mmCIF file of C-alpha atoms and ligand atoms in Angstrom:
data_model
loop_
_atom_site.group_PDB
_atom_site.id
_atom_site.type_symbol
_atom_site.label_atom_id
_atom_site.label_comp_id
_atom_site.label_asym_id
_atom_site.label_seq_id
_atom_site.Cartn_x
_atom_site.Cartn_y
_atom_site.Cartn_z
ATOM 1 C CA MET G 652 -41.901 -2.341 -80.177
ATOM 2 C CA ALA G 653 -39.565 -1.442 -77.415
ATOM 3 C CA ALA G 654 -36.170 -2.530 -77.561
ATOM 4 C CA ARG G 655 -34.494 -4.640 -75.781
ATOM 5 C CA ARG G 656 -32.103 -3.537 -73.490
ATOM 6 C CA SER G 657 -29.530 -4.559 -70.294
ATOM 7 C CA ARG G 658 -29.509 -1.616 -67.421
ATOM 8 C CA ILE G 659 -27.897 -2.208 -64.222
ATOM 9 C CA ARG G 660 -30.060 -3.056 -61.120
ATOM 10 C CA GLY G 661 -27.187 -3.431 -57.826
ATOM 11 C CA VAL G 662 -23.736 -2.687 -57.398
ATOM 12 C CA GLY G 663 -21.606 -3.872 -54.634
ATOM 13 C CA SER G 664 -18.132 -4.174 -53.892
ATOM 14 C CA HIS G 665 -15.679 -5.700 -51.509
ATOM 15 C CA VAL G 666 -11.897 -4.980 -50.675
ATOM 16 C CA PRO G 667 -10.261 -7.261 -47.910
ATOM 17 C CA GLU G 668 -9.765 -5.796 -44.566
ATOM 18 C CA ARG G 669 -6.147 -5.311 -44.117
ATOM 19 C CA VAL G 670 -4.653 -1.636 -45.545
ATOM 20 C CA VAL G 671 -1.229 -1.971 -46.492
ATOM 21 C CA THR G 672 0.617 1.654 -46.607
ATOM 22 C CA ASN G 673 3.574 2.754 -49.095
ATOM 23 C CA GLU G 674 5.417 3.193 -46.032
ATOM 24 C CA GLU G 675 5.056 -0.639 -45.000
ATOM 25 C CA LEU G 676 6.157 -1.683 -48.443
ATOM 26 C CA THR G 677 9.488 -0.050 -47.594
ATOM 27 C CA GLN G 678 10.150 -3.196 -45.232
ATOM 28 C CA TRP G 679 10.713 -5.762 -48.164
ATOM 29 C CA MET G 680 11.821 -3.361 -51.354
ATOM 30 C CA ASP G 681 13.627 0.140 -52.067
ATOM 31 C CA THR G 682 11.194 2.214 -52.431
ATOM 32 C CA SER G 683 9.275 5.042 -51.003
ATOM 33 C CA ASP G 684 5.789 6.813 -50.306
ATOM 34 C CA GLU G 685 7.143 9.972 -52.072
ATOM 35 C CA TRP G 686 7.629 7.764 -55.147
ATOM 36 C CA ILE G 687 4.998 6.041 -55.248
ATOM 37 C CA ARG G 688 2.517 9.423 -54.847
ATOM 38 C CA GLN G 689 4.130 11.554 -57.471
ATOM 39 C CA ARG G 690 4.471 8.176 -59.967
ATOM 40 C CA SER G 691 1.228 6.847 -59.880
ATOM 41 C CA GLY G 692 -1.033 8.796 -57.335
ATOM 42 C CA ILE G 693 -1.942 5.711 -54.527
ATOM 43 C CA GLU G 694 -1.560 5.999 -51.107
ATOM 44 C CA THR G 695 -3.081 2.831 -49.944
ATOM 45 C CA ARG G 696 -3.852 -0.555 -51.352
ATOM 46 C CA HIS G 697 -5.799 -3.383 -49.349
ATOM 47 C CA TRP G 698 -4.489 -7.003 -49.289
ATOM 48 C CA VAL G 699 -5.743 -10.286 -48.464
ATOM 49 C CA ASP G 700 -4.898 -12.318 -45.160
ATOM 50 C CA GLY G 701 -4.779 -16.554 -45.175
ATOM 51 C CA ALA G 702 -6.561 -18.825 -47.795
ATOM 52 C CA THR G 703 -8.749 -16.119 -49.105
ATOM 53 C CA SER G 704 -8.960 -16.391 -52.873
ATOM 54 C CA THR G 705 -10.596 -14.421 -55.360
ATOM 55 C CA SER G 706 -13.613 -16.622 -55.342
ATOM 56 C CA ASP G 707 -13.965 -14.841 -51.760
ATOM 57 C CA LEU G 708 -13.732 -11.748 -52.747
ATOM 58 C CA ALA G 709 -16.253 -11.860 -55.579
ATOM 59 C CA LEU G 710 -18.453 -13.698 -52.904
ATOM 60 C CA GLU G 711 -18.744 -11.246 -50.668
ATOM 61 C CA ALA G 712 -18.826 -8.316 -53.738
ATOM 62 C CA SER G 713 -21.629 -10.652 -55.260
ATOM 63 C CA HIS G 714 -24.058 -10.652 -52.335
ATOM 64 C CA ARG G 715 -23.508 -6.852 -51.762
ATOM 65 C CA ALA G 716 -24.580 -6.610 -55.788
ATOM 66 C CA LEU G 717 -27.694 -8.803 -55.057
ATOM 67 C CA ARG G 718 -29.042 -7.225 -51.427
ATOM 68 C CA ALA G 719 -28.715 -3.646 -53.992
ATOM 69 C CA ALA G 720 -30.755 -5.345 -56.237
ATOM 70 C CA GLY G 721 -33.072 -6.631 -53.954
ATOM 71 C CA ILE G 722 -32.891 -10.116 -55.643
ATOM 72 C CA GLU G 723 -31.595 -12.949 -54.571
ATOM 73 C CA ALA G 724 -29.263 -15.723 -56.128
ATOM 74 C CA GLY G 725 -31.675 -17.986 -57.429
ATOM 75 C CA ASP G 726 -32.755 -15.351 -59.448
ATOM 76 C CA LEU G 727 -29.905 -15.442 -61.744
ATOM 77 C CA ASP G 728 -29.315 -16.825 -65.440
ATOM 78 C CA MET G 729 -25.474 -16.373 -65.489
ATOM 79 C CA ILE G 730 -22.416 -14.944 -64.119
ATOM 80 C CA VAL G 731 -19.534 -13.481 -66.115
ATOM 81 C CA LEU G 732 -15.797 -13.064 -64.245
ATOM 82 C CA GLY G 733 -13.305 -10.957 -65.456
ATOM 83 C CA THR G 734 -9.981 -12.137 -63.420
ATOM 84 C CA LEU G 735 -6.180 -12.468 -63.858
ATOM 85 C CA SER G 736 -5.479 -13.799 -60.940
ATOM 86 C CA PRO G 737 -8.163 -17.387 -60.858
ATOM 87 C CA ASP G 738 -8.496 -19.118 -57.715
ATOM 88 C CA HIS G 739 -6.867 -22.273 -60.002
ATOM 89 C CA ASP G 740 -5.312 -22.612 -63.629
ATOM 90 C CA PHE G 741 -8.766 -24.522 -63.905
ATOM 91 C CA PRO G 742 -11.843 -24.920 -63.749
ATOM 92 C CA GLY G 743 -12.893 -20.990 -64.310
ATOM 93 C CA THR G 744 -13.587 -19.016 -60.663
ATOM 94 C CA ALA G 745 -16.936 -18.285 -62.324
ATOM 95 C CA CYS G 746 -17.800 -21.725 -61.176
ATOM 96 C CA TYR G 747 -15.883 -21.839 -57.817
ATOM 97 C CA LEU G 748 -17.900 -18.808 -57.218
ATOM 98 C CA GLN G 749 -21.279 -19.611 -58.889
ATOM 99 C CA ALA G 750 -20.837 -22.946 -55.961
ATOM 100 C CA LYS G 751 -20.820 -20.556 -52.898
ATOM 101 C CA LEU G 752 -23.460 -18.546 -54.168
ATOM 102 C CA GLY G 753 -25.617 -22.288 -54.288
ATOM 103 C CA VAL G 754 -26.821 -21.513 -57.968
ATOM 104 C CA PRO G 755 -25.523 -24.569 -59.135
ATOM 105 C CA GLY G 756 -26.815 -24.946 -62.988
ATOM 106 C CA ILE G 757 -26.657 -21.734 -64.314
ATOM 107 C CA ALA G 758 -23.866 -20.546 -67.134
ATOM 108 C CA ALA G 759 -20.451 -19.191 -65.314
ATOM 109 C CA ILE G 760 -18.088 -17.641 -68.008
ATOM 110 C CA ASP G 761 -14.713 -16.932 -67.279
ATOM 111 C CA VAL G 762 -13.160 -13.452 -69.056
ATOM 112 C CA ARG G 763 -9.488 -12.898 -69.571
ATOM 113 C CA GLN G 764 -9.034 -9.426 -70.698
ATOM 114 C CA GLN G 765 -6.850 -8.448 -67.565
ATOM 115 C CA CYS G 766 -7.475 -4.458 -66.862
ATOM 116 C CA THR G 767 -10.272 -4.536 -69.472
ATOM 117 C CA GLY G 768 -11.433 -7.767 -67.837
ATOM 118 C CA PHE G 769 -14.370 -6.156 -66.354
ATOM 119 C CA LEU G 770 -15.529 -4.016 -69.905
ATOM 120 C CA TYR G 771 -15.755 -7.057 -72.209
ATOM 121 C CA ALA G 772 -17.681 -9.357 -69.328
ATOM 122 C CA LEU G 773 -20.187 -6.390 -69.481
ATOM 123 C CA SER G 774 -20.261 -6.522 -73.433
ATOM 124 C CA ILE G 775 -20.760 -10.085 -73.264
ATOM 125 C CA ALA G 776 -23.583 -9.879 -70.421
ATOM 126 C CA ASP G 777 -25.310 -6.847 -72.218
ATOM 127 C CA GLN G 778 -25.243 -9.460 -75.309
ATOM 128 C CA PHE G 779 -26.853 -11.589 -74.074
ATOM 129 C CA ILE G 780 -29.817 -9.961 -72.314
ATOM 130 C CA ARG G 781 -30.169 -8.120 -75.990
ATOM 131 C CA SER G 782 -30.703 -11.587 -77.871
ATOM 132 C CA GLY G 783 -33.256 -12.086 -75.281
ATOM 133 C CA HIS G 784 -31.007 -15.386 -74.273
ATOM 134 C CA SER G 785 -30.843 -14.193 -70.256
ATOM 135 C CA GLN G 786 -32.459 -11.700 -67.949
ATOM 136 C CA ARG G 787 -30.582 -11.430 -65.270
ATOM 137 C CA ILE G 788 -26.599 -11.322 -64.801
ATOM 138 C CA LEU G 789 -24.477 -11.270 -62.653
ATOM 139 C CA VAL G 790 -20.917 -9.757 -63.835
ATOM 140 C CA VAL G 791 -18.332 -9.945 -61.283
ATOM 141 C CA GLY G 792 -14.325 -7.751 -61.664
ATOM 142 C CA ALA G 793 -12.184 -9.642 -58.656
ATOM 143 C CA GLU G 794 -8.402 -10.105 -57.945
ATOM 144 C CA VAL G 795 -6.235 -11.071 -55.867
ATOM 145 C CA HIS G 796 -2.817 -9.549 -56.715
ATOM 146 C CA SER G 797 -0.888 -9.741 -53.104
ATOM 147 C CA LYS G 798 -0.105 -13.604 -53.751
ATOM 148 C CA SER G 799 1.666 -13.264 -56.785
ATOM 149 C CA MET G 800 3.564 -10.188 -57.090
ATOM 150 C CA ASP G 801 7.347 -9.908 -56.590
ATOM 151 C CA ILE G 802 7.591 -7.474 -53.469
ATOM 152 C CA SER G 803 11.276 -7.370 -53.358
ATOM 153 C CA THR G 804 13.070 -4.394 -54.869
ATOM 154 C CA GLU G 805 13.128 -6.369 -58.120
ATOM 155 C CA GLY G 806 9.771 -6.872 -58.229
ATOM 156 C CA ARG G 807 8.753 -3.406 -57.073
ATOM 157 C CA ASP G 808 8.274 -1.235 -60.841
ATOM 158 C CA ILE G 809 4.970 -3.185 -60.375
ATOM 159 C CA SER G 810 4.246 -4.599 -56.798
ATOM 160 C CA VAL G 811 3.772 -0.971 -55.609
ATOM 161 C CA LEU G 812 1.009 -0.300 -58.188
ATOM 162 C CA PHE G 813 -1.612 -3.543 -57.493
ATOM 163 C CA GLY G 814 -4.501 -4.284 -54.881
ATOM 164 C CA ASP G 815 -6.476 -6.719 -53.972
ATOM 165 C CA GLY G 816 -10.067 -6.059 -54.385
ATOM 166 C CA ALA G 817 -14.089 -7.362 -55.929
ATOM 167 C CA GLY G 818 -16.739 -5.460 -57.782
ATOM 168 C CA ALA G 819 -20.300 -6.629 -58.959
ATOM 169 C CA VAL G 820 -22.843 -5.107 -60.888
ATOM 170 C CA ILE G 821 -26.504 -7.174 -61.565
ATOM 171 C CA LEU G 822 -27.327 -6.455 -65.482
ATOM 172 C CA GLU G 823 -31.205 -7.185 -65.598
ATOM 173 C CA GLY G 824 -32.924 -6.816 -69.358
ATOM 174 C CA CYS G 825 -35.789 -4.058 -69.806
ATOM 175 C CA ASP G 826 -37.824 -2.719 -72.492
ATOM 176 C CA LEU G 827 -36.547 0.966 -73.746
ATOM 177 C CA ARG G 828 -39.469 2.933 -73.597
ATOM 178 C CA ASP G 829 -37.174 6.524 -73.982
ATOM 179 C CA PRO G 830 -33.596 6.322 -74.870
ATOM 180 C CA ALA G 831 -32.814 10.054 -73.768
ATOM 181 C CA THR G 832 -34.269 8.794 -69.866
ATOM 182 C CA ASP G 833 -34.363 5.429 -69.317
ATOM 183 C CA PRO G 834 -31.590 3.590 -67.583
ATOM 184 C CA HIS G 835 -29.976 1.239 -69.325
ATOM 185 C CA ILE G 836 -26.538 0.203 -71.751
ATOM 186 C CA LEU G 837 -25.960 2.242 -74.910
ATOM 187 C CA SER G 838 -23.066 0.566 -76.125
ATOM 188 C CA THR G 839 -20.086 -1.216 -75.605
ATOM 189 C CA HIS G 840 -16.608 -0.859 -77.370
ATOM 190 C CA LEU G 841 -13.798 -3.775 -76.999
ATOM 191 C CA HIS G 842 -10.790 -3.923 -78.405
ATOM 192 C CA ALA G 843 -7.196 -5.667 -78.363
ATOM 193 C CA ASP G 844 -3.753 -6.033 -80.020
ATOM 194 C CA GLY G 845 -1.820 -8.944 -78.786
ATOM 195 C CA ASN G 846 1.004 -7.806 -80.648
ATOM 196 C CA PHE G 847 2.048 -6.018 -77.407
ATOM 197 C CA ALA G 848 1.203 -9.288 -74.991
ATOM 198 C CA GLU G 849 4.766 -9.345 -73.656
ATOM 199 C CA ALA G 850 4.385 -5.561 -72.522
ATOM 200 C CA LEU G 851 2.724 -6.664 -69.890
ATOM 201 C CA CYS G 852 2.339 -10.254 -67.997
ATOM 202 C CA MET G 853 2.981 -13.503 -66.646
ATOM 203 C CA LYS G 854 4.798 -16.233 -68.555
ATOM 204 C CA ALA G 855 4.784 -19.041 -66.286
ATOM 205 C CA PRO G 856 3.169 -22.082 -66.191
ATOM 206 C CA GLN G 857 3.184 -21.911 -70.181
ATOM 207 C CA THR G 858 2.793 -24.186 -72.779
ATOM 208 C CA ALA G 859 5.532 -21.906 -75.212
ATOM 209 C CA VAL G 860 7.974 -24.436 -74.066
ATOM 210 C CA GLU G 861 8.960 -28.257 -74.277
ATOM 211 C CA GLY G 862 8.447 -29.579 -71.534
ATOM 212 C CA PRO G 863 6.585 -28.722 -68.525
ATOM 213 C CA ARG G 864 4.176 -25.926 -68.237
ATOM 214 C CA ILE G 865 6.190 -25.012 -65.432
ATOM 215 C CA THR G 866 9.824 -25.731 -63.819
ATOM 216 C CA HIS G 867 12.493 -24.797 -61.056
ATOM 217 C CA GLU G 868 14.434 -23.250 -63.386
ATOM 218 C CA MET G 869 10.873 -20.977 -64.432
ATOM 219 C CA ILE G 870 10.997 -20.435 -60.642
ATOM 220 C CA ASP G 871 13.936 -19.204 -60.177
ATOM 221 C CA ALA G 872 13.738 -17.115 -63.085
ATOM 222 C CA LYS G 873 10.963 -15.095 -61.268
ATOM 223 C CA GLU G 874 8.564 -16.480 -64.580
ATOM 224 C CA HIS G 875 6.037 -16.667 -62.236
ATOM 225 C CA TYR G 876 5.702 -12.981 -61.488
ATOM 226 C CA PRO G 877 3.898 -10.429 -63.900
ATOM 227 C CA GLN G 878 6.651 -8.046 -66.244
ATOM 228 C CA MET G 879 5.975 -4.947 -67.246
ATOM 229 C CA ASN G 880 7.319 -2.214 -69.885
ATOM 230 C CA GLY G 881 5.617 0.365 -67.683
ATOM 231 C CA LYS G 882 6.645 3.397 -70.191
ATOM 232 C CA LEU G 883 5.292 1.619 -73.289
ATOM 233 C CA VAL G 884 2.107 0.861 -71.187
ATOM 234 C CA PHE G 885 1.587 4.511 -70.163
ATOM 235 C CA LEU G 886 1.886 5.679 -73.396
ATOM 236 C CA HIS G 887 -0.796 3.563 -74.837
ATOM 237 C CA ALA G 888 -3.450 3.885 -72.296
ATOM 238 C CA SER G 889 -3.043 7.957 -72.211
ATOM 239 C CA LYS G 890 -3.880 7.324 -76.003
ATOM 240 C CA ARG G 891 -5.874 4.200 -76.400
ATOM 241 C CA MET G 892 -8.545 5.569 -73.846
ATOM 242 C CA PRO G 893 -9.365 8.932 -75.038
ATOM 243 C CA GLU G 894 -9.792 6.940 -78.717
ATOM 244 C CA SER G 895 -11.944 4.364 -76.972
ATOM 245 C CA VAL G 896 -14.116 7.349 -75.284
ATOM 246 C CA HIS G 897 -14.268 9.106 -78.419
ATOM 247 C CA GLU G 898 -15.377 5.951 -80.382
ATOM 248 C CA ALA G 899 -18.663 5.917 -77.456
ATOM 249 C CA CYS G 900 -19.434 9.327 -78.387
ATOM 250 C CA GLU G 901 -19.257 8.997 -81.765
ATOM 251 C CA ALA G 902 -21.629 5.570 -81.569
ATOM 252 C CA ASN G 903 -24.078 7.382 -79.615
ATOM 253 C CA GLU G 904 -23.990 11.058 -81.507
ATOM 254 C CA ILE G 905 -23.107 12.845 -78.131
ATOM 255 C CA GLU G 906 -20.341 15.394 -77.819
ATOM 256 C CA VAL G 907 -18.000 14.464 -74.680
ATOM 257 C CA GLY G 908 -19.195 17.403 -72.858
ATOM 258 C CA GLU G 909 -22.279 15.398 -72.294
ATOM 259 C CA VAL G 910 -21.528 12.803 -70.027
ATOM 260 C CA ASP G 911 -22.088 13.403 -66.526
ATOM 261 C CA LEU G 912 -19.415 11.645 -65.107
ATOM 262 C CA PHE G 913 -16.058 9.365 -66.153
ATOM 263 C CA LEU G 914 -15.212 5.946 -64.795
ATOM 264 C CA PHE G 915 -12.091 4.853 -65.800
ATOM 265 C CA HIS G 916 -9.678 1.812 -65.192
ATOM 266 C CA GLN G 917 -7.512 2.659 -62.093
ATOM 267 C CA ALA G 918 -4.064 2.345 -62.196
ATOM 268 C CA ASN G 919 -2.580 5.372 -62.180
ATOM 269 C CA LEU G 920 -3.888 8.954 -61.281
ATOM 270 C CA ARG G 921 -1.670 10.496 -63.882
ATOM 271 C CA ILE G 922 -2.912 8.296 -66.539
ATOM 272 C CA ASN G 923 -6.145 9.342 -65.885
ATOM 273 C CA GLN G 924 -5.250 12.998 -65.734
ATOM 274 C CA GLN G 925 -4.018 12.605 -68.762
ATOM 275 C CA VAL G 926 -7.002 11.052 -70.273
ATOM 276 C CA ALA G 927 -9.238 13.810 -69.132
ATOM 277 C CA LYS G 928 -6.757 16.725 -70.321
ATOM 278 C CA GLN G 929 -6.928 14.650 -73.999
ATOM 279 C CA LEU G 930 -10.442 14.699 -73.308
ATOM 280 C CA GLY G 931 -11.140 17.907 -72.217
ATOM 281 C CA VAL G 932 -12.569 17.162 -69.226
ATOM 282 C CA ASP G 933 -12.415 18.512 -66.135
ATOM 283 C CA ASP G 934 -11.320 16.510 -63.615
ATOM 284 C CA SER G 935 -14.412 16.696 -61.096
ATOM 285 C CA LYS G 936 -15.799 14.670 -63.815
ATOM 286 C CA VAL G 937 -13.157 11.794 -63.124
ATOM 287 C CA PHE G 938 -14.382 9.291 -59.924
ATOM 288 C CA ASN G 939 -10.629 8.069 -59.095
ATOM 289 C CA THR G 940 -10.010 5.143 -56.423
ATOM 290 C CA VAL G 941 -6.853 4.425 -57.114
ATOM 291 C CA GLN G 942 -5.075 6.621 -54.358
ATOM 292 C CA ARG G 943 -7.106 3.957 -51.630
ATOM 293 C CA PHE G 944 -7.161 0.956 -53.872
ATOM 294 C CA GLY G 945 -3.911 0.499 -56.253
ATOM 295 C CA ASN G 946 -5.200 -0.937 -59.449
ATOM 296 C CA THR G 947 -7.195 -3.717 -58.908
ATOM 297 C CA THR G 948 -7.622 -4.701 -62.416
ATOM 298 C CA ALA G 949 -10.595 -6.371 -63.392
ATOM 299 C CA ALA G 950 -12.381 -5.195 -60.330
ATOM 300 C CA THR G 951 -11.444 -1.373 -60.558
ATOM 301 C CA ILE G 952 -14.894 0.054 -62.536
ATOM 302 C CA PRO G 953 -17.586 -1.184 -60.268
ATOM 303 C CA LEU G 954 -15.762 -1.310 -56.955
ATOM 304 C CA GLY G 955 -15.296 2.553 -58.491
ATOM 305 C CA MET G 956 -18.446 2.451 -58.976
ATOM 306 C CA HIS G 957 -19.935 0.883 -55.823
ATOM 307 C CA GLU G 958 -17.623 3.664 -54.408
ATOM 308 C CA ALA G 959 -18.857 6.887 -56.230
ATOM 309 C CA ILE G 960 -22.575 5.208 -54.580
ATOM 310 C CA LYS G 961 -21.546 5.883 -51.265
ATOM 311 C CA ALA G 962 -20.235 9.104 -52.205
ATOM 312 C CA GLY G 963 -23.264 10.146 -54.024
ATOM 313 C CA VAL G 964 -21.292 11.095 -56.889
ATOM 314 C CA LEU G 965 -23.108 8.830 -59.069
ATOM 315 C CA LYS G 966 -26.984 9.364 -59.019
ATOM 316 C CA PRO G 967 -29.852 8.256 -61.152
ATOM 317 C CA GLY G 968 -30.074 9.567 -64.734
ATOM 318 C CA MET G 969 -26.433 10.386 -64.886
ATOM 319 C CA LEU G 970 -24.807 9.584 -68.482
ATOM 320 C CA VAL G 971 -21.646 7.640 -67.640
ATOM 321 C CA MET G 972 -18.805 6.505 -69.052
ATOM 322 C CA LEU G 973 -16.511 3.660 -68.646
ATOM 323 C CA SER G 974 -12.720 3.093 -70.434
ATOM 324 C CA ALA G 975 -10.010 1.085 -69.822
ATOM 325 C CA PHE G 976 -6.757 -0.156 -70.983
ATOM 326 C CA GLY G 977 -4.372 -3.162 -69.714
ATOM 327 C CA SER G 978 -2.386 -6.576 -70.713
ATOM 328 C CA GLY G 979 -3.543 -8.011 -73.900
ATOM 329 C CA PHE G 980 -3.270 -5.147 -74.918
ATOM 330 C CA THR G 981 -6.644 -4.938 -74.454
ATOM 331 C CA TRP G 982 -8.877 -1.476 -74.502
ATOM 332 C CA GLY G 983 -12.324 -0.107 -74.344
ATOM 333 C CA SER G 984 -15.385 1.554 -73.246
ATOM 334 C CA ALA G 985 -19.081 1.825 -72.636
ATOM 335 C CA LEU G 986 -22.018 4.266 -72.147
ATOM 336 C CA LEU G 987 -24.466 3.994 -69.988
ATOM 337 C CA ARG G 988 -27.411 5.767 -68.680
ATOM 338 C CA TYR G 989 -27.561 5.066 -65.036
HETATM 339 N N1 LIG T 942 10.391 3.166 -55.908
HETATM 340 C C1 LIG T 942 11.576 3.371 -56.120
HETATM 341 N N2 LIG T 942 12.093 3.240 -57.520
HETATM 342 C C2 LIG T 942 11.382 2.875 -58.228
HETATM 343 C C3 LIG T 942 10.280 1.629 -58.006
HETATM 344 C C4 LIG T 942 9.720 2.049 -57.190
HETATM 345 N N3 LIG T 942 8.679 1.254 -56.819
HETATM 346 N N4 LIG T 942 10.113 1.329 -59.655
HETATM 347 C C5 LIG T 942 10.996 1.707 -60.353
HETATM 348 N N5 LIG T 942 11.879 2.775 -59.973
HETATM 349 C C6 LIG T 942 12.722 3.062 -60.543
HETATM 350 C C7 LIG T 942 13.448 2.593 -61.276
HETATM 351 O O1 LIG T 942 14.411 1.469 -61.443
HETATM 352 C C8 LIG T 942 14.230 3.964 -62.221
HETATM 353 O O2 LIG T 942 15.259 3.664 -61.658
HETATM 354 P P1 LIG T 942 16.673 4.090 -62.332
HETATM 355 O O3 LIG T 942 16.090 5.283 -62.931
HETATM 356 O O4 LIG T 942 18.021 4.441 -61.710
HETATM 357 O O5 LIG T 942 16.564 2.804 -63.411
HETATM 358 C C9 LIG T 942 13.548 4.938 -61.806
HETATM 359 O O6 LIG T 942 12.698 4.729 -60.667
HETATM 360 C C10 LIG T 942 12.716 5.735 -62.827
HETATM 361 O O7 LIG T 942 11.832 4.682 -63.601
HETATM 362 P P2 LIG T 942 10.474 4.995 -64.636
HETATM 363 O O8 LIG T 942 10.414 3.820 -64.914
HETATM 364 O O9 LIG T 942 11.681 5.619 -65.671
HETATM 365 O O10 LIG T 942 9.555 5.703 -63.868
HETATM 366 P P3 LIG T 942 8.295 6.216 -64.574
HETATM 367 O O11 LIG T 942 8.448 7.534 -64.424
HETATM 368 O O12 LIG T 942 7.950 5.229 -66.156
HETATM 369 O O13 LIG T 942 7.225 5.357 -63.499
HETATM 370 C C11 LIG T 942 5.903 3.827 -63.504
HETATM 371 C C12 LIG T 942 7.126 3.739 -63.400
HETATM 372 C C13 LIG T 942 5.181 2.220 -63.398
HETATM 373 C C14 LIG T 942 4.814 3.962 -62.151
HETATM 374 C C15 LIG T 942 4.387 4.167 -64.692
HETATM 375 O O14 LIG T 942 5.333 3.723 -66.257
HETATM 376 C C16 LIG T 942 3.722 3.353 -65.320
HETATM 377 O O15 LIG T 942 2.750 3.611 -64.756
HETATM 378 N N6 LIG T 942 3.165 3.081 -66.125
HETATM 379 C C17 LIG T 942 1.884 2.372 -66.361
HETATM 380 C C18 LIG T 942 1.654 0.901 -65.230
HETATM 381 C C19 LIG T 942 0.569 0.626 -65.205
HETATM 382 O O16 LIG T 942 -0.545 1.611 -65.287
HETATM 383 N N7 LIG T 942 0.505 -0.959 -65.397
HETATM 384 C C20 LIG T 942 -1.022 -1.468 -65.577
HETATM 385 C C21 LIG T 942 -2.345 -1.235 -66.475
HETATM 386 S S1 LIG T 942 -3.343 -1.656 -66.644
#
């Protein structure tokens, strides 16, 4: 009997129109185009205007993924959405997206695993399909960072790195006949180490205090903005991402060199160059978008996937490795035949 697997049937993405250059950031903080490019490779990022929310960006990306898949929202049986910048604390942003797509009734799950959010979401969706529970799942990563960053000099180490955007894939069940050629997700590998939770986090609102979750004092102390130990994050990302790529290769008994394309999380060009070097992979096999979009957290991988398709770099039949690292710390990988 053919094994039940999931495959990517359609991919879509969306970034807001407004482009913010490194130069523009200098009006709010003491920074420079040279510093940002040298440290991160980032040249521009996109920011939303007005009341645009995370689920608004997710909606546009989802419509595009549905169109690419040639199906309607009514054909979906689940939504799994990764974000660290939800529309509201609760309910989950997947619920808002579900309502905007006009498909009440289907399951809607939020995943809170930051930069590894899309990989966690993809893995969850893959398990639901493998088990026979679901047939068509919308998997989304979406973020609006521009509304929750300190864009003064005090917050410059973080705020220059992040951008807004969304990416979505339609994951569909299939009966695997030839594992060597049929498009499908081969495996996913997820990890976390909560001992490093405070190396990259946003403290407020919080319940780990006496009294209300958010106070004027917390806001004065800027605890409602993210804080990061950049060097520690860099160090761990450069170690964990290659590790997770090797894990996926070993699980599928392939060599790293057999992978056609690497779609890494887009935090920093220097991290990805370091990871490629450690893996012995030529930079030409790594598709980077961080230069244009900055770090869009849970959105980077599906956004990069869509850009790679549009650029003609990601083609049917390719063996593709996804890998990410982020706050938590969380990290992981996925190997798929596109
Ligand atoms: N513009 C100008 N100067 C800045 C700056 C900015 N945007 N941000 C920080 N600086 C300053 C620092 O204040 C520091 O000044 P000092 O030496 O006078 O104290 C100096 O630049 C060097 O800072 P440092 O932290 O040593 O730089 P770095 O080489 O470690 O690069 C990061 C900083 C944040 C770019 C880097 O650590 C990084 O990319 N880390 C990973 C972050 C990440 O990817 N996070 C998301 C993970 S999912």
